[in-house]
Amino acid sequence: MARLKAKYDLAERLLASAPAGGAKWVHDARTAAAARLREMGAPHRRDEYWKYTDPSALTAATARAAVFEDPAETPPFAGLDRVRIVFVDGVYASDLSSDLSDADVVIEPLADAMEKDTHWANGLYGVLEARGQARVNRPLAALNTARAVEGFTIHVTGRARKPVSFVYIHRDATSDAMIHHVIRLEEGAEVTLLENGPVAARSNIVTEIDIPDTARFNHVRAQGRDHERLCATAIFARLGRESIFKSFTLTVNGKLTRNECVAELTGNDAIAHVAGASAGDGTYHHDDTVFITHDAVNCESRQVFKKVLRNGAAGVFQGKILVQPDAQKTDGYQISQGLLLDEDSIFQAKPELEIYADDVACSHGSTVGAIDEGMIFYLTSRGIPRREAQDMLTFAFLGEAVDEIEDETLADEIREKLAGWISRHSA
Amino acid sequence: MLKIKNLLVSLEEENKQILKGVNLTVAAGKVHTIMGPNGSGKSTLGYVLAGKSGYEVTGGTVELEGRNILEMEPEERAAAGLFLAFQYPVEIPGVGNMTFLRTAVNAQRKARGEEELSAADFLKEIRARAKALKIDADMLKRPVNMGFSGGEKKRNEILQMSMLEPKMCILDETDSGLDVDAMKLVAEGVNALRTSGRSFLVITHYQRLLNHIKPDVVHIMVDGEIVKTGGPDLALAVENNGYADILAEVA
C-alpha cells in the first residue's frame, strides 16, 4: 500500500508548519481540522473525486511560478458602489481597501477575530467545512481550516446596502495564498458578495456561509485573465427555511481551477442555485465539483454549468444531488454542457443523483458537442462571417449560464468580460 | 441576374448525384418558379446556391451578376446579394432576433464597404418592416426562431429578406406549413419587395402560392434536371393533372 502511505505522508507534510497565535476556539478548530486531514490523507489522483483532476500541483511543496501580466483592462465590478476589500498575494491590504467601519455589515479580518476569546465565528469556523466532509473528502478545505490566517469574517444583520467585494491582486510570481472567509447572516438579512482577481500563483480559498431562515445570499465571482494560476476554492453553505443562496462563477483561463460548492438545505422551502460559465483556451483545466443536500421539505436546487473549450483545454463537472428520506417535494435540477471548439479539447461530466424520498422531482442532463453547423450555415447565409457566427453561438451558449445571475447589472458586467474573452480568442 | 449553366452536384458523403445538369437564367426583376415532385433536387439547388456544405459541385457554373459564386463562402454570397429563405428556418437559442438581424445587416454593409447602420436607424427600419409582416416587438426580442410557430418562422424569413435587401431571392417552399391567411401575408411581404432590380426564384410544390406571387416563368424539375419551362399556365396544368403528363411527355 505504498501509494496510500504517500497520501498520509503528504498530509503530514502539508500540516508541518502550524500557525502561531489564536484563541482557544481557533486552536481547537485547527486541531480538529488537522485531525480530519490526517484521517483522510492528502488528495490523490486515485481518489474518486480527483479522478479527472490531478491535485499534485495544488499540494506540491511550493507554488509553481506564475507571472501575472496586467491586462490593462478595467476589472469587473469597478464601477459599482461597493465595500472593497483588497488582498495582495492573499494578504489583506487595508491601505487599498474601503474603510470597513463605514459598511452596514460587520467586517473584520480573520486574524483579528481569531485573537478574540469570544467571537461569533466560533461555532462556524471549520464547522460548515466539517459538515461538508460527511460524504466526500475535501482535504484541501480541511487543510485550509487548519492553516489559514487570512480572510474575513462578515456578519450581516439586515439588508446590506452595498455589495461586499473581495478583490484579489496578484503581484509576486511565486505567491501561495490561503484564505478563509466566514459569513453569517441574521434571519431575513441579505447581502451580495463579489469576488474577482487572480489571487496568487497558487491559492486555496474556503468560504463558509450560514444563511438562516428567510435570509438571502448572492454571490458573483469572476476568475480571469491569469493564465498560469492554480486555484482551489470551496464554498460551504447552510440554508435555513425560506432562505436563498445563489452563486455564479465566471472562469476564463487559469492553468488549474477546482471550484467546489457544498450546499445543505436544512430548512423547508429553501432555494439554492449554483451556476458557472467557463472558457478555456490551451493549457486550461477547470473543474466544478458540486454537492447539494436536500434535508427539508419543498426545497429547490439548480445547477447550471457551461464550458467552452479549445486547443486542448479540459473541463470537468462533478455534480451531485442528495435527497434525504424526509426531503419530500424536492425540486432538483442539474445541467452541465461542454462546447468543444476543436477535437483536442475534452469535457468530462459525472452527474449523480442519490434519492431517498419518494415524492420528488429531480432531473439532470449533460451534453458535449461541437458548434452546430446548421446554425453556422443559417448565420453565414445572412452575411455574418463564419468567425463572428461562431463567436455569437459561443456567447449564446455560455450566456445561458450567465442568465442565472439575478441582478442585471452584475450579469452585464459578466457578459462584458465574457464577450472580451471570446473576441480575444476568436478563430 | 442569375445564370446557372450545366450544374452538376452530388452529395459529399455518399456518391449520389442529385443535380444532373441544371440550366437556368433569371433576368433582373423577374420571378421564376421551380416546381417538381419530391426528391427532384429543388431544395438541393437552393442550398447549393447559398453555399451549404455537404454538397460537391462536380461541374457547371453559377454566376450572380456576372460573378462566379461557387467559389465564395456563404457570407460572401449573401453580401453579393443572394438570399435563401429556408424551408426549415433554424432555431438559435441565446441569440436575440434583433441582435442577429442587426449583425447580419451590418456585416453585409461592411463587406460591401458601406457604412454600418446606427442602432437608432436600424430600429426605425426594422419596426416599420416588422409591422407590415405583423411581427410584434416580442418576436423581435426572442431568440432567433425559438418558440416561433411555423407561420412566424416564415414571416421572420421574409422580414430578414426585407431588411437585407438582396438582389436575388430564393424562396425554398416558403408556403409549406402555412395556412391560407399566413400564406397571403407572406406573399404580400414578397410582392412588396418586387422591384425591377430584384429577382426571385420560388421553389414550391403547389400552385396556390403562385396565385399570390405571380411568376413570369415556370420551370419543372424532375430527377435533377429542368425538363420543361413555360409561363404561368404550366403551373396550372401541374395543379390540375399532376406531373404524370409532363413525365410522360419528357420520356
Coordinates of N, CA and C in Angstrom, one line a residue, chain B residues 6 40 55 73 80 128 140 158 168 220 234:
Chain B
N6 N -25.4 24.2 -66.7 CA -25.0 22.7 -66.6 C -24.5 22.3 -65.2
S40 N -36.8 15.8 -56.4 CA -36.3 16.1 -57.7 C -35.0 17.0 -57.6
Y55 N -22.3 19.3 -50.0 CA -22.5 19.1 -51.4 C -21.3 19.3 -52.2
E73 N -17.7 31.9 -50.0 CA -18.3 31.4 -48.8 C -19.7 31.9 -48.7
A80 N -23.0 39.6 -51.7 CA -23.1 39.8 -53.1 C -24.5 40.0 -53.5
A128 N -40.8 49.3 -38.8 CA -41.7 49.6 -39.9 C -41.9 48.3 -40.7
L140 N -39.3 40.0 -32.0 CA -38.0 40.6 -32.4 C -37.0 40.4 -31.2
I158 N -39.1 36.3 -44.2 CA -39.4 37.4 -45.1 C -38.9 38.8 -44.5
M168 N -31.0 38.8 -55.4 CA -31.5 37.5 -55.9 C -32.1 36.7 -54.7
I220 N -40.2 23.2 -64.5 CA -40.5 21.9 -63.9 C -39.2 21.1 -63.8
L234 N -48.3 26.7 -67.1 CA -47.7 25.4 -66.8 C -47.9 25.0 -65.4

